[in-house]
CSV table of C-alpha atoms and ligand atoms in Angstrom, one decimal:
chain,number,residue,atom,x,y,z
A,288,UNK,CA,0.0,0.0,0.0
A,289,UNK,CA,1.6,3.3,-1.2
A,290,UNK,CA,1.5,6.4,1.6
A,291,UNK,CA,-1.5,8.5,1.6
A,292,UNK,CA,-1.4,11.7,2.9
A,293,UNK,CA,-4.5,13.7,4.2
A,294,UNK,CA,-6.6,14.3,1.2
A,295,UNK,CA,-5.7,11.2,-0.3
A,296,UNK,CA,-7.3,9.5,2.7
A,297,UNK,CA,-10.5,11.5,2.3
A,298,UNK,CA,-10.6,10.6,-1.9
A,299,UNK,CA,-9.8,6.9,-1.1
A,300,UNK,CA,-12.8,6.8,1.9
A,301,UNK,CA,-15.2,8.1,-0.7
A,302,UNK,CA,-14.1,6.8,-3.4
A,303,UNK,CA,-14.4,3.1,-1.5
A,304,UNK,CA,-17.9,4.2,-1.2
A,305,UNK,CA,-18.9,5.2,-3.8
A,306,UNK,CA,-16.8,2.8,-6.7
A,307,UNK,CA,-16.0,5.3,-9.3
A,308,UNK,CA,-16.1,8.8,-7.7
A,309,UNK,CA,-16.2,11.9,-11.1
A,310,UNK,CA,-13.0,13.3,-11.6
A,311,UNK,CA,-14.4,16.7,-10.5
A,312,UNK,CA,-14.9,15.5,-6.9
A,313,UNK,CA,-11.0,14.1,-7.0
A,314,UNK,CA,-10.3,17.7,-8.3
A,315,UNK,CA,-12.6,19.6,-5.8
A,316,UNK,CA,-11.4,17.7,-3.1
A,317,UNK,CA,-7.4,18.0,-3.9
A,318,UNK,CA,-7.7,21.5,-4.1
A,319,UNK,CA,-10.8,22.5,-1.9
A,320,UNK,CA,-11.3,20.3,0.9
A,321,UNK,CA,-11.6,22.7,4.3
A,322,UNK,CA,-8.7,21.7,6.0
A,323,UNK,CA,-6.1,19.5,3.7
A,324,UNK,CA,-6.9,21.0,0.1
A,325,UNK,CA,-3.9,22.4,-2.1
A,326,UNK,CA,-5.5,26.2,-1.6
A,327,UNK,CA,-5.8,25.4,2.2
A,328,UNK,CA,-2.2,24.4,2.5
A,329,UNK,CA,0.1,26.3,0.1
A,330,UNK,CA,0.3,29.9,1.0
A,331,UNK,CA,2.3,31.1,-1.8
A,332,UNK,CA,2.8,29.6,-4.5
A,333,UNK,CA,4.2,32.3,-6.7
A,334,UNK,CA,4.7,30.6,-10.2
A,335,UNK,CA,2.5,27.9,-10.4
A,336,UNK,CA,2.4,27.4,-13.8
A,337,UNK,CA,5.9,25.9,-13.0
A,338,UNK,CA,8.4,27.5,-15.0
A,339,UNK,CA,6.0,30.5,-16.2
A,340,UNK,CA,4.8,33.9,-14.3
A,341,UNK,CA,1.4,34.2,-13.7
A,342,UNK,CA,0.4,37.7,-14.5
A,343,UNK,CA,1.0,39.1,-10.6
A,344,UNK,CA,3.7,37.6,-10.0
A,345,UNK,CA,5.6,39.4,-12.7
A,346,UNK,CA,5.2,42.6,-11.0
A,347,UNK,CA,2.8,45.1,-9.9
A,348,UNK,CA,2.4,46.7,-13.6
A,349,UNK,CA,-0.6,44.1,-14.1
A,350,UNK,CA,-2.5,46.0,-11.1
A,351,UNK,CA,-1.9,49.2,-12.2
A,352,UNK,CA,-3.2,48.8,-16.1
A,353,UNK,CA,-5.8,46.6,-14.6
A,354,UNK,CA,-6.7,49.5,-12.1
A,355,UNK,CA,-6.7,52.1,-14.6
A,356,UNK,CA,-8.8,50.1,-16.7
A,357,UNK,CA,-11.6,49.7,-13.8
A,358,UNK,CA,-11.0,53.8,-12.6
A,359,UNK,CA,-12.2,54.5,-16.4
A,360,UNK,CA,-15.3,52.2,-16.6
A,361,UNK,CA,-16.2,53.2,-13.1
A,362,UNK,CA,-16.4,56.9,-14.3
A,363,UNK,CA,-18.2,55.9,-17.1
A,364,UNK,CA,-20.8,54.2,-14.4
A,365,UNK,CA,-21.1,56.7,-11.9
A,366,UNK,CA,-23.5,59.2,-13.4
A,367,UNK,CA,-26.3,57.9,-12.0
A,368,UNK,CA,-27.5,56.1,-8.7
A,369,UNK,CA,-23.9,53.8,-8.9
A,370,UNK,CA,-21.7,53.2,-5.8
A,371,UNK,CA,-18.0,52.8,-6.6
A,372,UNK,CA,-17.8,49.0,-6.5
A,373,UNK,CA,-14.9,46.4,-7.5
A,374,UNK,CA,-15.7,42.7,-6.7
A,375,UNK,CA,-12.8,41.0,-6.6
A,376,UNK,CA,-13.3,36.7,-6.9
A,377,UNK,CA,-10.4,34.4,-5.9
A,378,UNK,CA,-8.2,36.9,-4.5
A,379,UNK,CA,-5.4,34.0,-3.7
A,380,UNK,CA,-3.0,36.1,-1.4
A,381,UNK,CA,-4.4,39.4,-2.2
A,382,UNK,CA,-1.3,40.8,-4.0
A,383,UNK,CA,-3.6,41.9,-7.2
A,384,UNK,CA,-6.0,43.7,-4.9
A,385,UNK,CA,-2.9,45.7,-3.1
A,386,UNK,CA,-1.6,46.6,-6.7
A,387,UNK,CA,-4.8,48.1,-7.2
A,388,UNK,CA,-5.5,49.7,-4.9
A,389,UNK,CA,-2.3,51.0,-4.1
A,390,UNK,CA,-2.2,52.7,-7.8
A,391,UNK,CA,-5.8,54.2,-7.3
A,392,UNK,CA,-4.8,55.7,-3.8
A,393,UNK,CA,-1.9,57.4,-5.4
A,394,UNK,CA,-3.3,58.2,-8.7
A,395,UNK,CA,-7.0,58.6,-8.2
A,396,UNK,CA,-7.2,59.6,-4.2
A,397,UNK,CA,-10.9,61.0,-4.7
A,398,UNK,CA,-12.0,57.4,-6.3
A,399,UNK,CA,-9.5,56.0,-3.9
A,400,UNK,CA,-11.6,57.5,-1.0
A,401,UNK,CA,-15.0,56.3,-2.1
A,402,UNK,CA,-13.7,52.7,-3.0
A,403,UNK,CA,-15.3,49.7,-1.8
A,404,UNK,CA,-13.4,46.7,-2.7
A,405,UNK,CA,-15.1,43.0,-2.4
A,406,UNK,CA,-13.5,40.2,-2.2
A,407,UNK,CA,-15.2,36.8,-3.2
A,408,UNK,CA,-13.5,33.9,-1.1
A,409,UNK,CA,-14.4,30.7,0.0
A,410,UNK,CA,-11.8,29.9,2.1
A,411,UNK,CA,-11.7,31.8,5.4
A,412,UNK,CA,-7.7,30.8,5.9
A,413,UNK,CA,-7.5,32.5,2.6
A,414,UNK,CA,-9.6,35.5,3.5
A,415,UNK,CA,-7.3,35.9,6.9
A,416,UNK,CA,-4.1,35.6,4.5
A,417,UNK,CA,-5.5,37.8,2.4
A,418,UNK,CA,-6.2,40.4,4.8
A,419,UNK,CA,-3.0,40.3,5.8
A,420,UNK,CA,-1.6,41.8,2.8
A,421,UNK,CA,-4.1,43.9,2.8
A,422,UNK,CA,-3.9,45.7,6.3
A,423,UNK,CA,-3.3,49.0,4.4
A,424,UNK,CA,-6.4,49.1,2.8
A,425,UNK,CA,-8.4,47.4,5.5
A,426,UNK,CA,-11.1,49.9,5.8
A,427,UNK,CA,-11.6,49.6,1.6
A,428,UNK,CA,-12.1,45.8,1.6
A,429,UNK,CA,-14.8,43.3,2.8
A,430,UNK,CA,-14.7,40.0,1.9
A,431,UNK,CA,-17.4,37.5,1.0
A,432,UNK,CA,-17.9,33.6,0.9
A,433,UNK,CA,-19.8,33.6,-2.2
A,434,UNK,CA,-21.8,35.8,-4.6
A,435,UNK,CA,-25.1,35.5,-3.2
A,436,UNK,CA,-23.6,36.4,0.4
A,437,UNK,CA,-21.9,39.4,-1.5
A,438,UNK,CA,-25.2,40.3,-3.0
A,439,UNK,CA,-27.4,40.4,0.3
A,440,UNK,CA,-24.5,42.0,2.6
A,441,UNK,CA,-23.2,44.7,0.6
A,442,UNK,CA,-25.8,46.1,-0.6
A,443,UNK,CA,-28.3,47.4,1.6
A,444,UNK,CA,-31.0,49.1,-0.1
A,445,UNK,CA,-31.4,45.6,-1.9
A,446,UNK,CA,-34.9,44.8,-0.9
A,447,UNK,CA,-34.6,44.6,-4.4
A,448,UNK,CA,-34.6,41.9,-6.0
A,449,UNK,CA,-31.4,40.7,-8.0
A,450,UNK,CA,-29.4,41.7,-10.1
A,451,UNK,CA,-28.9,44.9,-8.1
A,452,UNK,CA,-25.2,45.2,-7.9
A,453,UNK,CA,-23.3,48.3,-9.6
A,454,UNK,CA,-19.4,48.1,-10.5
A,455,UNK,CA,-17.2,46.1,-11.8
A,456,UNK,CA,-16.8,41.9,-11.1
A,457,UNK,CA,-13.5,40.6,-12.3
A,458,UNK,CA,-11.6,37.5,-11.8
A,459,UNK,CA,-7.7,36.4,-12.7
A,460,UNK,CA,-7.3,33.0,-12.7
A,461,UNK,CA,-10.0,31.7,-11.1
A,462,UNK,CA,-12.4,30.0,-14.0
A,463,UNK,CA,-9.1,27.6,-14.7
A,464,UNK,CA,-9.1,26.7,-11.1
A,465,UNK,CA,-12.7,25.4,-10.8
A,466,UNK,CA,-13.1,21.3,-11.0
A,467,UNK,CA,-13.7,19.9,-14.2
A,468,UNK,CA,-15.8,16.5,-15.9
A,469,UNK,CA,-13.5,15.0,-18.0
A,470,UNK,CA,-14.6,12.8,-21.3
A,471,UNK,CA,-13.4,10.4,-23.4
A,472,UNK,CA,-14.3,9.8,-27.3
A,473,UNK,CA,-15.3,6.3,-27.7
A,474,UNK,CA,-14.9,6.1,-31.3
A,475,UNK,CA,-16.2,2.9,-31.9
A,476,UNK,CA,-19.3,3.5,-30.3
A,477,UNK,CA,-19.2,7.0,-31.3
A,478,UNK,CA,-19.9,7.9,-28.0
A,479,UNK,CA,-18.7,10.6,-24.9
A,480,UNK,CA,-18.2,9.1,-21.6
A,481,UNK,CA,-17.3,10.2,-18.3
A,482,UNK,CA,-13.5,9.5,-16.7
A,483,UNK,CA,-13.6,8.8,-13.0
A,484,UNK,CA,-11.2,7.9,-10.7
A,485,UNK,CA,-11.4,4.1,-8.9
A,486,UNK,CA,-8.6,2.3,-6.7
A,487,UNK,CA,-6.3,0.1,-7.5
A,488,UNK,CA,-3.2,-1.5,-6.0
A,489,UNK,CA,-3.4,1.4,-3.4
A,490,UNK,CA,-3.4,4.5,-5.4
A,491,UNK,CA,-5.6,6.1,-8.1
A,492,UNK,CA,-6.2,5.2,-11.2
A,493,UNK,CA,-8.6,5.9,-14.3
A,494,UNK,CA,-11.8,4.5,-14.8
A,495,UNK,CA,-14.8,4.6,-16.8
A,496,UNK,CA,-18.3,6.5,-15.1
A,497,UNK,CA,-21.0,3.9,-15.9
A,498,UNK,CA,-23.4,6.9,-15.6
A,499,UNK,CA,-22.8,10.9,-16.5
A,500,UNK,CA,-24.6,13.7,-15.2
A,501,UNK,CA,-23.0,15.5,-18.1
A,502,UNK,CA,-22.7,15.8,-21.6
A,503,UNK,CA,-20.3,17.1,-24.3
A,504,UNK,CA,-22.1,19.6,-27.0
A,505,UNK,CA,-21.9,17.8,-30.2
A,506,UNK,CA,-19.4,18.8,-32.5
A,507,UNK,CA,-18.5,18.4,-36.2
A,508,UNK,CA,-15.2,16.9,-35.4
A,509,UNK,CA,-16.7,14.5,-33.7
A,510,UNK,CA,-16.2,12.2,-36.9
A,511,UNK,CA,-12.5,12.4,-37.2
A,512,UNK,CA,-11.9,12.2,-33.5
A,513,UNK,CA,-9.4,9.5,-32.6
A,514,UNK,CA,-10.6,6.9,-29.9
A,515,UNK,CA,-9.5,8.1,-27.0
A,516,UNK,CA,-9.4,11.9,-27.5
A,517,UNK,CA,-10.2,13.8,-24.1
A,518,UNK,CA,-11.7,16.8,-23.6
A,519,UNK,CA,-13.2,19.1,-20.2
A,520,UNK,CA,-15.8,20.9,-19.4
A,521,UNK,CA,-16.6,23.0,-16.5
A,522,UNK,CA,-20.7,23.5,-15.2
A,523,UNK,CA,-19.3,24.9,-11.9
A,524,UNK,CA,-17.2,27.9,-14.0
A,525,UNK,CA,-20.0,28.7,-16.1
A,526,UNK,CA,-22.5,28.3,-13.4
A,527,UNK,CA,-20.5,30.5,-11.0
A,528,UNK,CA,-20.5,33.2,-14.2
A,529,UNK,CA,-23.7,33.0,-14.4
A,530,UNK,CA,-24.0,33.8,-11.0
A,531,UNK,CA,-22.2,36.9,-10.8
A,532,UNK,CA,-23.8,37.6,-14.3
A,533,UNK,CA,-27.0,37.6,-12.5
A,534,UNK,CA,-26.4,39.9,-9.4
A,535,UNK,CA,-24.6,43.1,-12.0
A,536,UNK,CA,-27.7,44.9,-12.7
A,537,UNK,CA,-24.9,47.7,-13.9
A,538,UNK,CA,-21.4,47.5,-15.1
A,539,UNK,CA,-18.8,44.6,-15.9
A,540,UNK,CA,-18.0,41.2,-15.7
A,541,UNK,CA,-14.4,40.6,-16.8
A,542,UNK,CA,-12.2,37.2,-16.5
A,543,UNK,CA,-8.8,37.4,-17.3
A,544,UNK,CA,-7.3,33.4,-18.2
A,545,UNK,CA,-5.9,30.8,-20.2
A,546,UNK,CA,-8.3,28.7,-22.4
A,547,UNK,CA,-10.0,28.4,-25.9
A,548,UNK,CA,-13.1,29.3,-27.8
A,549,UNK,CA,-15.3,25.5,-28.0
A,550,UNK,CA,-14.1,25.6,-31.0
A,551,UNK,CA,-10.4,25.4,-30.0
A,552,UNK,CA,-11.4,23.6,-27.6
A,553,UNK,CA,-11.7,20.4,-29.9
A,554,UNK,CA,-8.8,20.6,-31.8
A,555,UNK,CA,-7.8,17.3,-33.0
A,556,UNK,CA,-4.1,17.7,-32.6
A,557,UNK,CA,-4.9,18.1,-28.8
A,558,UNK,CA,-6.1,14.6,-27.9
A,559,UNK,CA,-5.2,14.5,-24.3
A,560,UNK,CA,-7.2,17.3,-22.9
A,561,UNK,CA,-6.2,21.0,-21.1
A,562,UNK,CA,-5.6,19.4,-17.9
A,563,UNK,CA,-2.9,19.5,-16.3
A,564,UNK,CA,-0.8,19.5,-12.5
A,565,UNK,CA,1.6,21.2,-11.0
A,566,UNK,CA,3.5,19.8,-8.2
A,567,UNK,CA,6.7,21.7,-6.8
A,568,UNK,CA,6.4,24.4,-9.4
A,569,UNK,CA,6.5,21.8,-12.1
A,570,UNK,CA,4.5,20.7,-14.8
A,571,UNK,CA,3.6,16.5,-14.5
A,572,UNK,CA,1.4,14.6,-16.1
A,573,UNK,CA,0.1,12.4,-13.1
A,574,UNK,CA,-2.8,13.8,-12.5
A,575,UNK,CA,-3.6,11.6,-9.6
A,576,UNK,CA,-1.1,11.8,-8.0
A,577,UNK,CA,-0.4,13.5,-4.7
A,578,UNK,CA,-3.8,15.0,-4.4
A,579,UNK,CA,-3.4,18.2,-2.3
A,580,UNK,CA,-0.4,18.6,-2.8
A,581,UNK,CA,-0.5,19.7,-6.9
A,582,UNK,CA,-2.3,21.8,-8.5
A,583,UNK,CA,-4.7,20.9,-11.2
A,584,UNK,CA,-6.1,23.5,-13.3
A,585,UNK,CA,-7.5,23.0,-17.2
A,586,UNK,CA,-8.1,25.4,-20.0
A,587,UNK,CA,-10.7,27.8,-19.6
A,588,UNK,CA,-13.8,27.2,-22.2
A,589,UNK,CA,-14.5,30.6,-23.3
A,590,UNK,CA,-17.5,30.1,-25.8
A,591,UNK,CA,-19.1,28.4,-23.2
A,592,UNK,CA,-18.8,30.7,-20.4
A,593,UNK,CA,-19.3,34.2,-22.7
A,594,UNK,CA,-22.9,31.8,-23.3
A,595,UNK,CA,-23.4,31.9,-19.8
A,596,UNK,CA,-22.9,35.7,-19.6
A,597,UNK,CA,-25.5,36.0,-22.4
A,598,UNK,CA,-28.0,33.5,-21.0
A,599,UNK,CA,-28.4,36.1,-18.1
A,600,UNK,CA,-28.7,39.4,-20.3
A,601,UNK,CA,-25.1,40.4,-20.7
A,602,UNK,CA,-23.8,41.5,-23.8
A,603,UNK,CA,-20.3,40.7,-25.0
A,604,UNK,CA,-17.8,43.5,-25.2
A,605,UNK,CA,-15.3,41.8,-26.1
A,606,UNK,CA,-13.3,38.5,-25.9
A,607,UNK,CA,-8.8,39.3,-26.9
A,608,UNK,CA,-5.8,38.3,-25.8
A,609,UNK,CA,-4.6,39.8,-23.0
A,610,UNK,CA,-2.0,41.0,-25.6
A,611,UNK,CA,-4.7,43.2,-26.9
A,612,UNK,CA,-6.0,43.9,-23.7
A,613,UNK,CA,-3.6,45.8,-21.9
A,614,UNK,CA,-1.9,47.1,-25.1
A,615,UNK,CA,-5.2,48.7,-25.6
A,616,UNK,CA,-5.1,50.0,-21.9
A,617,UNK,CA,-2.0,51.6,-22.5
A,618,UNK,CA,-2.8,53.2,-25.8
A,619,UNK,CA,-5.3,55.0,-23.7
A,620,UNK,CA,-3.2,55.9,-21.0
A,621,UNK,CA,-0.8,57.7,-23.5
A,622,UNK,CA,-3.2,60.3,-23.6
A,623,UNK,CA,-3.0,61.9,-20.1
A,624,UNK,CA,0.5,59.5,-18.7
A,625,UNK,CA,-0.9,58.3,-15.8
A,626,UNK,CA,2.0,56.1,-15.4
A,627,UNK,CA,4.8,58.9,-16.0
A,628,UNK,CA,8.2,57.7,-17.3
A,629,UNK,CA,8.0,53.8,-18.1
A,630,UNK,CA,10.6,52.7,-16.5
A,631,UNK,CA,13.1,49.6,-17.4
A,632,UNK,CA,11.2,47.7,-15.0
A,633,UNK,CA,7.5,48.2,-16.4
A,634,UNK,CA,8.8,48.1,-20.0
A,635,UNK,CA,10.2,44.5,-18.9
A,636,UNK,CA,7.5,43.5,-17.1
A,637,UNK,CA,4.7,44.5,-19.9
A,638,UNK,CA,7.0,42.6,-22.3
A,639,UNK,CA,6.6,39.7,-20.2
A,640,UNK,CA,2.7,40.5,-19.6
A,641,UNK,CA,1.8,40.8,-23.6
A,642,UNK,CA,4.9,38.4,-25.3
A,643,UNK,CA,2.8,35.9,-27.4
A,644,UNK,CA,5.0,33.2,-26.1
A,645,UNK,CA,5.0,34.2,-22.3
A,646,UNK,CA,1.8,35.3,-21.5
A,647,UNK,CA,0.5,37.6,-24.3
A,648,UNK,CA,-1.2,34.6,-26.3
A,649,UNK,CA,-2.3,32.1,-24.0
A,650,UNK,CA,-4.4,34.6,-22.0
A,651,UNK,CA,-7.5,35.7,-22.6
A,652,UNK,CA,-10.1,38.5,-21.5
A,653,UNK,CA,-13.3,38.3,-21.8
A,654,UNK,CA,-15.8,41.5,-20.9
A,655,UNK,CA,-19.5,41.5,-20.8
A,656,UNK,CA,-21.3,44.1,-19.9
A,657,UNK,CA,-25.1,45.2,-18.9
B,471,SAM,C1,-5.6,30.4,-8.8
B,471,SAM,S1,-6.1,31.3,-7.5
B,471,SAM,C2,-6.5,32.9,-8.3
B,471,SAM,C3,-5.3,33.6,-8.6
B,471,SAM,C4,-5.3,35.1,-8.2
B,471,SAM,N1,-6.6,35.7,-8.6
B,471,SAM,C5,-4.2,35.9,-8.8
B,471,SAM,O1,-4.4,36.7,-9.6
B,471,SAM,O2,-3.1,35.6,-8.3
B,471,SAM,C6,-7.7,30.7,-7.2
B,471,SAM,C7,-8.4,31.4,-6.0
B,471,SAM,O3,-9.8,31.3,-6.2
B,471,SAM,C8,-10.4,30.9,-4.9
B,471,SAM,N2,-11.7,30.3,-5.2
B,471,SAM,C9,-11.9,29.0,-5.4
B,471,SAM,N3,-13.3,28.8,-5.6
B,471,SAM,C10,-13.8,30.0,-5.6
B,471,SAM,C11,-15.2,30.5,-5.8
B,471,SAM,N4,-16.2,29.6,-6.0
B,471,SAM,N5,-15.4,31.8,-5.7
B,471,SAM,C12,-14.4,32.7,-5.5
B,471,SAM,N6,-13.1,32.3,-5.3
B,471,SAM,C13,-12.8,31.0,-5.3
B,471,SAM,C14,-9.3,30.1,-4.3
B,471,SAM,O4,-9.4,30.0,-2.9
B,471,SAM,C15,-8.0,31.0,-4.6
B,471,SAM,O5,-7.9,32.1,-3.8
């Protein structure tokens, strides 16, 4: 019998129970589970994309554009009845709030003064680390297990009913984080089923779902799909979007990650799925291994969550790279140079931020707006 640690223990006891247990329970377990989950456990983990930056780590320069962006689009909402609102969701260790809000206190101090900044996390040992980094701005920020929650406390006057919120909900990273089912083409029987995880000889291994609560939208390709070919998809991303969709009655919904439109999505080059762990800051495919100790993230399905957005009466502003994105931003701010001199630093760091091979290309934004 191979060594379990904590999580593992938890998988195994309901996987024993239950046979086959989905792959998104493994996945919301490893990462989630209250006390032994990867977020629960692992502070920092600056990097996790292994070798790669994610977006924050590479410097404060992300916050900055990112809070000029959202000083901009509130002006454009305050005119009327609007508070000045900026929902946060998955805040990790808060670092992209405190770049933030640190450039809209120094650039924007009358903004800056009416700010309230909402944070959207589950995990109250995140929340506490969080409000560690963000003791400077403690009387700005309030934090929130979930959107509902968010909904009813922040907003007072809400004996509305929903969607009632004003401002601007954004994510980084977060969609990519949420579990995932993952399918298998059967090409013989021309047929999607359902990967689970079982037990075998002590540890975890693969194994067909007899029944799936899910399906895969049909696609074209499906005809020249070799047996075998995986693919994800993610109901709690797109129900979470639909979510916040649901409570902005005014403003933005943005998500900055990696991932494809569905139609990308299906490539047939790419016949082993998005999803992917990281353990120790390096890429691996063993997916079942360790559990709560890697993490496991998969690509982001776009189409399907901008689908979401619509279903709830948002329209789509727009869907780029985050290439596009922030150049944009900055061809805005070269009008009134918020940013003064760009220094060697921020010239490095936005090359590293927009570079189609670092993280220009593989990230995505996607806006909605109602
Ligand atoms: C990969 S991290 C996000 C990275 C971070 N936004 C950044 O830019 O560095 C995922 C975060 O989402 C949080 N999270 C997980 N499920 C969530 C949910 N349903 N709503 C909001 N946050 C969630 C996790 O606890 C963690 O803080």
């Amino acid at each position: 019998m191979q060594d379990m640690n904590s999580v593992a223990e938890i998988i195994r006891a309901e996987t024993t129970q239950r046979g086959v247990l989905p792959f998104a329970r493994f996945m919301e377990l490893a990462l989630y589970h209250p006390e032994f989950g990867y977020y629960e456990t692992q502070k920092h983990n600056p990097g996790r994309r292994g070798d790669f930056y994610t977006s924050v780590s590479t410097g404060e320069l992300f916050g900055h554009l990112l809070a000029f962006q959202f000083a901009g689009w509130l002006e454009e909402l305050r005119s009327a009845e609007c508070g000045v609102r900026i929902v946060e969701a998955g805040a990790h260790d808060g670092k992209l709030a405190a770049d933030i809000l640190s450039w809209v206190q120094s650039n924007r101090p009358k903004l800056f003064d009416q700010i309230e900044y909402s944070i959207i996390e589950p995990s109250a040992r995140r929340q506490q680390w969080q409000q560690e980094t963000l003791k400077p701005f403690a009387s700005h920020v309030h934090w929130f297990p979930d959107v509902q929650e968010m909904a009813k406390q922040a907003i007072p006057h809400s004996a509305l009913r929903t969607p009632h919120l004003s401002g601007i909900i954004f994510s980084n990273e977060l969609l990519d984080a949420f579990p995932v089912h993952r399918f298998g083409w059967d090409a013989e029987n021309k047929k999607w089923f359902e990967w689970g995880v079982a037990i075998a000889g002590g540890g975890f291994i693969w194994a067909k779902l007899e029944n799936s609560a899910f399906r895969i939208p049909n696609s074209e390709l499906e005809s020249v799909l070799p047996d075998g070919y995986t693919i994800e998809t993610s109901p709690a991303a797109e129900n979470w979007w639909r979510e916040a969709a649901g409570v902005l009655a005014r403003g933005k919904l943005l998500a900055i990650d990696y991932g494809f439109t569905g139609e990308e999505m299906f490539s047939p080059a790419r016949t082993r799925g998005t999803l992917r762990a990281y353990f120790r800051h390096h890429a691996t495919d063993d997916l079942l291994a360790n559990p709560g100790d890697q993490d496991l993230t998969a690509h982001v399905n776009f189409s399907a969550i901008q689908k979401a957005g619509e279903s709830a009466g948002l329209m789509t502003e727009f869907f780029c790279s985050q290439t596009k994105f922030l150049v944009d931003i900055l061809a805005t701010t070269e009008k009134n140079k918020p940013f003064g001199e760009w220094s060697v630093k921020q010239t490095r760091q936005f090359q590293t931020l927009t570079h189609p091979e670092h993280l220009g290309r593989a990230f995505r934004a996607l806006v909605q707006t109602r």
